[in-house]
Amino acid sequence: MRTTKRLWTAALAVGTLGALSACAGGAGAGSSTPTPEDGAASGSVTMWTYPVIADEAAHKAFWDEQVAAFQEENPDVDVKVEIYPWAGRDETLATAIAGNKGPDVVYLIPDQIPKYGKSLAAVDNYVTDQVGDLRENASKAVTVDGAMLGSPLIMNSKPLVCNAAAFEAVGEAGNYPETWDDLMALAPTFQAAGYDVTNYWGSVDATLNESFYPLLWQAGGSVFSEDGSSVAFDSPEGIEALQFAVDLAEGGYIEKDLLTTIPAFEQTNTAKGKIACTWQQGPADVAGFWGEENVVVLPPLKQAEAVAFGTVGSLSVLKTAENLDAAGKWAAFATSPEVSTEYAKAAGWFSPYESESGLYADDPVLSALEDTLQYTTAGEVNEKSREVMGVLAPEIQAALIGEKTPEQALKDAAAAANPLLG
């Protein structure tokens, strides 16, 4: 566990935090679906990726090894892997694509894929041998209009993580919550002992993927309508989800400062161990503060259903690749089960392949976390996901601090969001 803490935090936090700026392209697979050519590929391929493995030397060595293995079967392909920083990655990629200087293959997460959709080639025909082994939620996370615009490489989960020491301290040892009602029933006991029952990052700069959206999904709601033409969070399920968060805030059961700011994590009650459970931090984020022996990984909370947020890292091929066949074959090789497993273990993530389960048999915490992948979703794939999040977050915050009712906050957010969807 100790070896993966830093890696998990670096890759996950930067990969999902915040509503980043708009990107070039747009959804609509309108994309080409190239067919592999017979025989070995030839030409050059440039891939852009980011510090998924935090140790720079180890990350470079990993891809050097994969390039060498790929070139054994494709000796006439020159593959160059460039590792860029997380910061500003969208701006850099969008600018490069607009100037026709983009890479041939690029690492993307689900909410980026529809933004670049018109620039991406579908990889379906290149991954036919491996797609049947993919977890359904991993495949869904990269699919737009029935076409796979990325090939899943790694995935993770943000289920419920509870602090065993806190439960023992308040006389509730082992009485971990399974539902919203369970969590709310425990709240007064923890409050009386000086603990928060959970945390909620309400700052407008924090991602709703890890705060409000899991509650919305657990209530049975969704962010968008089925056809993606309007938002759907202003539903009875959405109101129920936001009311639950508001009740936690009004009851004083969560840390007040987190509703409006993002303090240094070390300064939060979560890091201080003064908390029962969280769905917004992974086990590696808290193990160094709570003690590894106190980290308990559980399925996500359940209301109508049990759902957790989990992102999927994938490799996408740009239609402008000079050697499209070489790019497609490289992306398929680099996301094969064997490569995925090695990459996932080096980064403290998990493979998206069903056959590659049990990666951490000697680690009970990571094994438990892997078991929760079945509950995860990356959310609905929509070109305007980030823009919608940008107008929804302030309204949710307004409800949390008592300026609006949940109904009014979601109604106002929907009125601002729907025009963004055309």
GROMACS .gro file of C-alpha atoms in nm:
model
  422
    1MET     CA    1   0.000   0.000   0.000
    2ARG     CA    2   0.269   0.245   0.098
    3THR     CA    3   0.432   0.208  -0.242
    4THR     CA    4   0.118   0.305  -0.434
    5LYS     CA    5  -0.004   0.601  -0.231
    6ARG     CA    6   0.192   0.870  -0.412
    7LEU     CA    7   0.132   0.715  -0.753
    8TRP     CA    8  -0.245   0.690  -0.709
    9THR     CA    9  -0.280   1.044  -0.588
   10ALA     CA   10  -0.073   1.194  -0.867
   11ALA     CA   11  -0.251   1.009  -1.144
   12LEU     CA   12  -0.606   1.024  -1.017
   13ALA     CA   13  -0.629   1.371  -0.868
   14VAL     CA   14  -0.485   1.544  -1.169
   15GLY     CA   15  -0.672   1.318  -1.407
   16THR     CA   16  -1.016   1.414  -1.278
   17LEU     CA   17  -1.005   1.734  -1.072
   18GLY     CA   18  -1.172   2.046  -1.201
   19ALA     CA   19  -1.367   2.155  -1.503
   20LEU     CA   20  -1.099   2.216  -1.761
   21SER     CA   21  -1.124   2.443  -2.060
   22ALA     CA   22  -1.308   2.348  -2.377
   23CYS     CA   23  -1.123   2.141  -2.632
   24ALA     CA   24  -1.114   2.119  -3.008
   25GLY     CA   25  -1.327   1.875  -3.200
   26GLY     CA   26  -1.656   1.749  -3.063
   27ALA     CA   27  -1.859   1.435  -3.026
   28GLY     CA   28  -2.005   1.243  -3.309
   29ALA     CA   29  -1.814   0.949  -3.417
   30GLY     CA   30  -1.850   1.088  -3.769
   31SER     CA   31  -1.512   0.935  -3.724
   32SER     CA   32  -1.346   0.700  -3.967
   33THR     CA   33  -1.326   0.335  -3.868
   34PRO     CA   34  -1.008   0.219  -4.038
   35THR     CA   35  -0.943  -0.147  -4.114
   36PRO     CA   36  -0.604  -0.301  -4.032
   37GLU     CA   37  -0.382  -0.375  -4.327
   38ASP     CA   38  -0.236  -0.722  -4.364
   39GLY     CA   39   0.110  -0.785  -4.230
   40ALA     CA   40   0.341  -0.573  -4.020
   41ALA     CA   41   0.291  -0.199  -4.008
   42SER     CA   42   0.539   0.062  -4.123
   43GLY     CA   43   0.597   0.433  -4.072
   44SER     CA   44   0.624   0.649  -3.764
   45VAL     CA   45   0.393   0.694  -3.462
   46THR     CA   46   0.407   0.965  -3.197
   47MET     CA   47   0.213   0.906  -2.874
   48TRP     CA   48   0.143   1.166  -2.607
   49THR     CA   49   0.082   1.048  -2.254
   50TYR     CA   50   0.108   1.185  -1.899
   51PRO     CA   51   0.266   1.087  -1.563
   52VAL     CA   52   0.040   0.792  -1.480
   53ILE     CA   53   0.349   0.632  -1.330
   54ALA     CA   54   0.477   0.912  -1.109
   55ASP     CA   55   0.841   0.803  -1.118
   56GLU     CA   56   0.957   0.967  -1.441
   57ALA     CA   57   1.244   0.727  -1.505
   58ALA     CA   58   1.026   0.423  -1.441
   59HIS     CA   59   0.754   0.560  -1.667
   60LYS     CA   60   0.995   0.621  -1.952
   61ALA     CA   61   1.154   0.280  -1.906
   62PHE     CA   62   0.811   0.114  -1.920
   63TRP     CA   63   0.726   0.264  -2.257
   64ASP     CA   64   1.077   0.205  -2.393
   65GLU     CA   65   1.027  -0.163  -2.315
   66GLN     CA   66   0.687  -0.174  -2.485
   67VAL     CA   67   0.818   0.003  -2.795
   68ALA     CA   68   1.098  -0.252  -2.823
   69ALA     CA   69   0.850  -0.540  -2.791
   70PHE     CA   70   0.619  -0.388  -3.054
   71GLN     CA   71   0.907  -0.335  -3.294
   72GLU     CA   72   0.999  -0.703  -3.279
   73GLU     CA   73   0.681  -0.767  -3.479
   74ASN     CA   74   0.680  -0.434  -3.660
   75PRO     CA   75   1.045  -0.350  -3.723
   76ASP     CA   76   0.958  -0.080  -3.975
   77VAL     CA   77   0.761   0.131  -3.727
   78ASP     CA   78   0.934   0.410  -3.539
   79VAL     CA   79   0.736   0.475  -3.218
   80LYS     CA   80   0.808   0.784  -3.011
   81VAL     CA   81   0.639   0.820  -2.670
   82GLU     CA   82   0.635   1.173  -2.529
   83ILE     CA   83   0.537   1.224  -2.165
   84TYR     CA   84   0.374   1.564  -2.100
   85PRO     CA   85   0.274   1.718  -1.763
   86TRP     CA   86  -0.087   1.690  -1.648
   87ALA     CA   87  -0.115   2.067  -1.612
   88GLY     CA   88  -0.245   2.235  -1.926
   89ARG     CA   89  -0.275   1.909  -2.114
   90ASP     CA   90  -0.605   2.002  -2.281
   91GLU     CA   91  -0.486   2.340  -2.394
   92THR     CA   92  -0.167   2.190  -2.538
   93LEU     CA   93  -0.351   1.910  -2.718
   94ALA     CA   94  -0.629   2.132  -2.852
   95THR     CA   95  -0.377   2.383  -2.986
   96ALA     CA   96  -0.173   2.108  -3.150
   97ILE     CA   97  -0.479   1.955  -3.317
   98ALA     CA   98  -0.598   2.294  -3.441
   99GLY     CA   99  -0.254   2.355  -3.593
  100ASN     CA  100  -0.244   2.007  -3.748
  101LYS     CA  101   0.052   1.923  -3.523
  102GLY     CA  102  -0.119   1.679  -3.291
  103PRO     CA  103   0.013   1.335  -3.196
  104ASP     CA  104  -0.094   1.014  -3.367
  105VAL     CA  105  -0.200   0.844  -3.043
  106VAL     CA  106  -0.293   1.013  -2.715
  107TYR     CA  107  -0.392   0.912  -2.360
  108LEU     CA  108  -0.742   1.036  -2.280
  109ILE     CA  109  -0.997   0.991  -2.001
  110PRO     CA  110  -1.372   0.956  -2.070
  111ASP     CA  111  -1.484   1.317  -2.042
  112GLN     CA  112  -1.214   1.419  -2.292
  113ILE     CA  113  -1.313   1.167  -2.557
  114PRO     CA  114  -1.637   1.335  -2.673
  115LYS     CA  115  -1.462   1.672  -2.676
  116TYR     CA  116  -1.215   1.544  -2.934
  117GLY     CA  117  -1.459   1.304  -3.099
  118LYS     CA  118  -1.449   1.452  -3.448
  119SER     CA  119  -1.071   1.428  -3.448
  120LEU     CA  120  -1.055   1.063  -3.345
  121ALA     CA  121  -1.061   0.745  -3.550
  122ALA     CA  122  -1.261   0.454  -3.414
  123VAL     CA  123  -1.038   0.169  -3.301
  124ASP     CA  124  -1.302  -0.107  -3.318
  125ASN     CA  125  -1.135  -0.296  -3.601
  126TYR     CA  126  -0.796  -0.292  -3.430
  127VAL     CA  127  -0.906  -0.431  -3.093
  128THR     CA  128  -1.144  -0.707  -3.204
  129ASP     CA  129  -0.933  -0.975  -3.034
  130GLN     CA  130  -0.939  -0.803  -2.696
  131VAL     CA  131  -1.270  -0.616  -2.677
  132GLY     CA  132  -1.469  -0.921  -2.567
  133ASP     CA  133  -1.260  -0.942  -2.251
  134LEU     CA  134  -1.316  -0.578  -2.152
  135ARG     CA  135  -1.531  -0.493  -1.852
  136GLU     CA  136  -1.859  -0.354  -1.981
  137ASN     CA  137  -1.820  -0.025  -1.793
  138ALA     CA  138  -1.470   0.024  -1.938
  139SER     CA  139  -1.593  -0.030  -2.292
  140LYS     CA  140  -1.891   0.202  -2.237
  141ALA     CA  141  -1.663   0.479  -2.111
  142VAL     CA  142  -1.486   0.508  -2.448
  143THR     CA  143  -1.782   0.453  -2.680
  144VAL     CA  144  -1.954   0.738  -2.866
  145ASP     CA  145  -2.241   0.673  -3.106
  146GLY     CA  146  -2.158   0.303  -3.109
  147ALA     CA  147  -1.790   0.349  -3.197
  148MET     CA  148  -1.492   0.296  -2.969
  149LEU     CA  149  -1.295   0.619  -2.979
  150GLY     CA  150  -1.037   0.485  -2.740
  151SER     CA  151  -0.896   0.153  -2.626
  152PRO     CA  152  -0.908   0.112  -2.245
  153LEU     CA  153  -0.570   0.073  -2.076
  154ILE     CA  154  -0.629   0.116  -1.701
  155MET     CA  155  -0.916   0.197  -1.465
  156ASN     CA  156  -0.987   0.277  -1.102
  157SER     CA  157  -1.267   0.314  -0.846
  158LYS     CA  158  -1.379   0.563  -0.581
  159PRO     CA  159  -1.615   0.352  -0.364
  160LEU     CA  160  -1.671   0.402   0.009
  161VAL     CA  161  -1.361   0.412   0.230
  162CYS     CA  162  -1.411   0.404   0.607
  163ASN     CA  163  -1.181   0.470   0.903
  164ALA     CA  164  -1.182   0.172   1.140
  165ALA     CA  165  -1.017   0.373   1.419
  166ALA     CA  166  -1.293   0.634   1.410
  167PHE     CA  167  -1.564   0.368   1.434
  168GLU     CA  168  -1.388   0.212   1.731
  169ALA     CA  169  -1.346   0.551   1.898
  170VAL     CA  170  -1.721   0.626   1.890
  171GLY     CA  171  -1.831   0.276   1.993
  172GLU     CA  172  -1.948   0.169   1.647
  173ALA     CA  173  -1.668  -0.075   1.561
  174GLY     CA  174  -1.751  -0.266   1.243
  175ASN     CA  175  -2.088  -0.095   1.199
  176TYR     CA  176  -2.007   0.040   0.855
  177PRO     CA  177  -2.284   0.203   0.649
  178GLU     CA  178  -2.431   0.042   0.339
  179THR     CA  179  -2.699   0.298   0.255
  180TRP     CA  180  -2.766   0.671   0.280
  181ASP     CA  181  -2.993   0.603   0.576
  182ASP     CA  182  -2.717   0.409   0.751
  183LEU     CA  183  -2.474   0.699   0.709
  184MET     CA  184  -2.726   0.955   0.832
  185ALA     CA  185  -2.815   0.740   1.132
  186LEU     CA  186  -2.448   0.729   1.234
  187ALA     CA  187  -2.396   1.103   1.187
  188PRO     CA  188  -2.513   1.227   1.532
  189THR     CA  189  -2.298   0.970   1.712
  190PHE     CA  190  -1.986   1.076   1.526
  191GLN     CA  191  -2.070   1.444   1.564
  192ALA     CA  192  -2.106   1.409   1.940
  193ALA     CA  193  -1.757   1.258   1.954
  194GLY     CA  194  -1.605   1.536   1.742
  195TYR     CA  195  -1.595   1.350   1.409
  196ASP     CA  196  -1.745   1.423   1.067
  197VAL     CA  197  -1.950   1.136   0.929
  198THR     CA  198  -1.816   1.208   0.579
  199ASN     CA  199  -1.669   1.490   0.369
  200TYR     CA  200  -1.804   1.685   0.072
  201TRP     CA  201  -1.589   1.902  -0.153
  202GLY     CA  202  -1.830   2.179  -0.252
  203SER     CA  203  -1.585   2.429  -0.401
  204VAL     CA  204  -1.672   2.517  -0.760
  205ASP     CA  205  -1.318   2.412  -0.855
  206ALA     CA  206  -1.372   2.053  -0.738
  207THR     CA  207  -1.504   1.791  -0.979
  208LEU     CA  208  -1.866   1.682  -0.943
  209ASN     CA  209  -1.758   1.339  -1.069
  210GLU     CA  210  -1.643   1.262  -0.717
  211SER     CA  211  -1.891   1.459  -0.506
  212PHE     CA  212  -2.245   1.514  -0.638
  213TYR     CA  213  -2.262   1.279  -0.935
  214PRO     CA  214  -2.217   0.959  -0.729
  215LEU     CA  215  -2.513   1.066  -0.514
  216LEU     CA  216  -2.715   1.145  -0.826
  217TRP     CA  217  -2.640   0.802  -0.975
  218GLN     CA  218  -2.709   0.629  -0.644
  219ALA     CA  219  -3.051   0.795  -0.635
  220GLY     CA  220  -3.120   0.652  -0.981
  221GLY     CA  221  -3.071   0.980  -1.166
  222SER     CA  222  -2.847   1.090  -1.450
  223VAL     CA  223  -2.672   1.406  -1.561
  224PHE     CA  224  -2.811   1.403  -1.915
  225SER     CA  225  -3.122   1.277  -2.087
  226GLU     CA  226  -3.086   0.948  -2.273
  227ASP     CA  227  -3.029   1.118  -2.608
  228GLY     CA  228  -2.797   1.379  -2.457
  229SER     CA  229  -3.003   1.672  -2.585
  230SER     CA  230  -3.089   1.808  -2.241
  231VAL     CA  231  -2.981   1.774  -1.880
  232ALA     CA  232  -3.167   1.544  -1.645
  233PHE     CA  233  -3.020   1.630  -1.305
  234ASP     CA  234  -3.317   1.855  -1.220
  235SER     CA  235  -3.529   1.545  -1.160
  236PRO     CA  236  -3.684   1.405  -0.843
  237GLU     CA  237  -3.374   1.186  -0.815
  238GLY     CA  238  -3.147   1.487  -0.850
  239ILE     CA  239  -3.338   1.679  -0.586
  240GLU     CA  240  -3.321   1.379  -0.354
  241ALA     CA  241  -2.944   1.355  -0.402
  242LEU     CA  242  -2.883   1.723  -0.340
  243GLN     CA  243  -3.118   1.725  -0.041
  244PHE     CA  244  -2.912   1.444   0.112
  245ALA     CA  245  -2.594   1.650   0.075
  246VAL     CA  246  -2.772   1.959   0.210
  247ASP     CA  247  -2.898   1.763   0.511
  248LEU     CA  248  -2.541   1.659   0.588
  249ALA     CA  249  -2.427   2.021   0.566
  250GLU     CA  250  -2.715   2.168   0.766
  251GLY     CA  251  -2.673   1.904   1.034
  252GLY     CA  252  -2.308   2.000   1.077
  253TYR     CA  253  -2.207   1.645   0.990
  254ILE     CA  254  -1.946   1.747   0.730
  255GLU     CA  255  -1.656   1.993   0.741
  256LYS     CA  256  -1.795   2.338   0.664
  257ASP     CA  257  -1.479   2.484   0.509
  258LEU     CA  258  -1.481   2.223   0.232
  259LEU     CA  259  -1.811   2.357   0.100
  260THR     CA  260  -1.647   2.671  -0.034
  261THR     CA  261  -1.269   2.615  -0.044
  262ILE     CA  262  -1.007   2.353  -0.124
  263PRO     CA  263  -0.761   2.370   0.167
  264ALA     CA  264  -0.440   2.171   0.174
  265PHE     CA  265  -0.545   1.812   0.230
  266GLU     CA  266  -0.324   1.784   0.537
  267GLN     CA  267  -0.535   2.054   0.704
  268THR     CA  268  -0.868   1.875   0.659
  269ASN     CA  269  -1.053   1.666   0.914
  270THR     CA  270  -1.021   1.379   0.668
  271ALA     CA  271  -0.641   1.385   0.686
  272LYS     CA  272  -0.657   1.431   1.064
  273GLY     CA  273  -0.857   1.109   1.093
  274LYS     CA  274  -1.159   1.293   1.233
  275ILE     CA  275  -1.397   1.133   0.986
  276ALA     CA  276  -1.598   0.813   0.954
  277CYS     CA  277  -1.610   0.748   0.578
  278THR     CA  278  -1.549   0.913   0.242
  279TRP     CA  279  -1.631   0.842  -0.121
  280GLN     CA  280  -1.412   1.128  -0.244
  281GLN     CA  281  -1.072   0.996  -0.137
  282GLY     CA  282  -0.919   0.665  -0.237
  283PRO     CA  283  -0.750   0.435   0.016
  284ALA     CA  284  -0.403   0.544  -0.091
  285ASP     CA  285  -0.497   0.908  -0.027
  286VAL     CA  286  -0.576   0.841   0.340
  287ALA     CA  287  -0.361   0.543   0.435
  288GLY     CA  288  -0.065   0.758   0.532
  289PHE     CA  289  -0.285   0.965   0.763
  290TRP     CA  290  -0.517   0.702   0.914
  291GLY     CA  291  -0.271   0.415   0.919
  292GLU     CA  292  -0.299   0.136   0.665
  293GLU     CA  293  -0.456  -0.097   0.920
  294ASN     CA  294  -0.751   0.141   0.959
  295VAL     CA  295  -0.843   0.170   0.591
  296VAL     CA  296  -1.161  -0.027   0.514
  297VAL     CA  297  -1.275  -0.043   0.150
  298LEU     CA  298  -1.647  -0.105   0.100
  299PRO     CA  299  -1.898  -0.103  -0.186
  300PRO     CA  300  -2.037   0.244  -0.261
  301LEU     CA  301  -2.334   0.370  -0.065
  302LYS     CA  302  -2.671   0.260  -0.193
  303GLN     CA  303  -2.999   0.446  -0.231
  304ALA     CA  304  -3.185   0.322  -0.539
  305GLU     CA  305  -2.862   0.148  -0.640
  306ALA     CA  306  -2.495   0.128  -0.547
  307VAL     CA  307  -2.275   0.328  -0.785
  308ALA     CA  308  -1.922   0.470  -0.759
  309PHE     CA  309  -1.724   0.698  -0.985
  310GLY     CA  310  -1.433   0.539  -1.163
  311THR     CA  311  -1.233   0.673  -1.452
  312VAL     CA  312  -1.078   0.484  -1.743
  313GLY     CA  313  -0.746   0.575  -1.900
  314SER     CA  314  -0.742   0.490  -2.271
  315LEU     CA  315  -0.538   0.538  -2.587
  316SER     CA  316  -0.706   0.714  -2.878
  317VAL     CA  317  -0.592   0.741  -3.240
  318LEU     CA  318  -0.621   1.069  -3.427
  319LYS     CA  319  -0.763   1.055  -3.779
  320THR     CA  320  -0.480   1.280  -3.894
  321ALA     CA  321  -0.216   1.020  -3.809
  322GLU     CA  322   0.024   1.008  -4.102
  323ASN     CA  323   0.052   0.630  -4.070
  324LEU     CA  324  -0.296   0.539  -3.949
  325ASP     CA  325  -0.243   0.163  -3.968
  326ALA     CA  326   0.075   0.183  -3.763
  327ALA     CA  327  -0.098   0.407  -3.506
  328GLY     CA  328  -0.392   0.167  -3.476
  329LYS     CA  329  -0.172  -0.137  -3.436
  330TRP     CA  330   0.043   0.039  -3.177
  331ALA     CA  331  -0.264   0.149  -2.976
  332ALA     CA  332  -0.400  -0.206  -2.981
  333PHE     CA  333  -0.067  -0.351  -2.870
  334ALA     CA  334  -0.014  -0.088  -2.599
  335THR     CA  335  -0.359  -0.158  -2.450
  336SER     CA  336  -0.344  -0.538  -2.475
  337PRO     CA  337  -0.420  -0.733  -2.156
  338GLU     CA  338  -0.052  -0.811  -2.096
  339VAL     CA  339   0.064  -0.451  -2.129
  340SER     CA  340  -0.238  -0.320  -1.938
  341THR     CA  341  -0.164  -0.546  -1.642
  342GLU     CA  342   0.199  -0.442  -1.621
  343TYR     CA  343   0.110  -0.073  -1.654
  344ALA     CA  344  -0.170  -0.094  -1.398
  345LYS     CA  345   0.051  -0.258  -1.137
  346ALA     CA  346   0.330  -0.007  -1.192
  347ALA     CA  347   0.085   0.279  -1.134
  348GLY     CA  348  -0.133   0.127  -0.860
  349TRP     CA  349  -0.439   0.112  -1.089
  350PHE     CA  350  -0.634  -0.183  -1.230
  351SER     CA  351  -0.672  -0.354  -1.566
  352PRO     CA  352  -1.000  -0.303  -1.760
  353TYR     CA  353  -0.991  -0.670  -1.864
  354GLU     CA  354  -1.200  -0.930  -1.683
  355SER     CA  355  -0.928  -1.190  -1.729
  356GLU     CA  356  -0.673  -0.967  -1.557
  357SER     CA  357  -0.836  -0.960  -1.214
  358GLY     CA  358  -0.658  -1.041  -0.891
  359LEU     CA  359  -0.361  -0.814  -0.953
  360TYR     CA  360  -0.307  -0.748  -0.582
  361ALA     CA  361  -0.375  -1.083  -0.419
  362ASP     CA  362  -0.123  -1.006  -0.144
  363ASP     CA  363  -0.277  -0.668  -0.060
  364PRO     CA  364  -0.621  -0.687   0.109
  365VAL     CA  365  -0.696  -0.317   0.059
  366LEU     CA  366  -0.618  -0.306  -0.312
  367SER     CA  367  -0.790  -0.641  -0.361
  368ALA     CA  368  -1.103  -0.501  -0.199
  369LEU     CA  369  -1.076  -0.191  -0.417
  370GLU     CA  370  -1.047  -0.403  -0.730
  371ASP     CA  371  -1.366  -0.585  -0.626
  372THR     CA  372  -1.554  -0.254  -0.642
  373LEU     CA  373  -1.476  -0.194  -1.012
  374GLN     CA  374  -1.806  -0.364  -1.091
  375TYR     CA  375  -1.993  -0.071  -0.935
  376THR     CA  376  -1.814   0.205  -1.122
  377THR     CA  377  -1.918   0.440  -1.398
  378ALA     CA  378  -1.730   0.722  -1.566
  379GLY     CA  379  -2.063   0.892  -1.625
  380GLU     CA  380  -2.251   0.967  -1.943
  381VAL     CA  381  -2.034   1.042  -2.243
  382ASN     CA  382  -2.131   1.391  -2.362
  383GLU     CA  383  -1.942   1.660  -2.549
  384LYS     CA  384  -2.059   1.929  -2.307
  385SER     CA  385  -1.988   1.743  -1.982
  386ARG     CA  386  -1.736   1.992  -1.852
  387GLU     CA  387  -1.933   2.300  -1.952
  388VAL     CA  388  -2.241   2.160  -1.778
  389MET     CA  389  -2.037   2.086  -1.468
  390GLY     CA  390  -1.919   2.447  -1.476
  391VAL     CA  391  -2.271   2.588  -1.446
  392LEU     CA  392  -2.401   2.319  -1.211
  393ALA     CA  393  -2.126   2.338  -0.947
  394PRO     CA  394  -2.203   2.695  -0.828
  395GLU     CA  395  -2.572   2.612  -0.794
  396ILE     CA  396  -2.497   2.304  -0.586
  397GLN     CA  397  -2.273   2.514  -0.367
  398ALA     CA  398  -2.552   2.770  -0.327
  399ALA     CA  399  -2.779   2.496  -0.195
  400LEU     CA  400  -2.512   2.360   0.038
  401ILE     CA  401  -2.456   2.698   0.204
  402GLY     CA  402  -2.828   2.769   0.233
  403GLU     CA  403  -2.870   3.034  -0.036
  404LYS     CA  404  -3.112   2.824  -0.244
  405THR     CA  405  -3.331   2.521  -0.200
  406PRO     CA  406  -3.219   2.206  -0.382
  407GLU     CA  407  -3.516   2.241  -0.616
  408GLN     CA  408  -3.434   2.600  -0.710
  409ALA     CA  409  -3.062   2.535  -0.742
  410LEU     CA  410  -3.111   2.248  -0.987
  411LYS     CA  411  -3.381   2.435  -1.178
  412ASP     CA  412  -3.150   2.735  -1.222
  413ALA     CA  413  -2.860   2.509  -1.323
  414ALA     CA  414  -3.075   2.334  -1.583
  415ALA     CA  415  -3.187   2.668  -1.728
  416ALA     CA  416  -2.822   2.764  -1.774
  417ALA     CA  417  -2.706   2.422  -1.893
  418ASN     CA  418  -2.965   2.331  -2.155
  419PRO     CA  419  -2.870   2.609  -2.398
  420LEU     CA  420  -2.516   2.470  -2.395
  421LEU     CA  421  -2.653   2.150  -2.547
  422GLY     CA  422  -2.809   2.331  -2.841
   0.00000   0.00000   0.00000
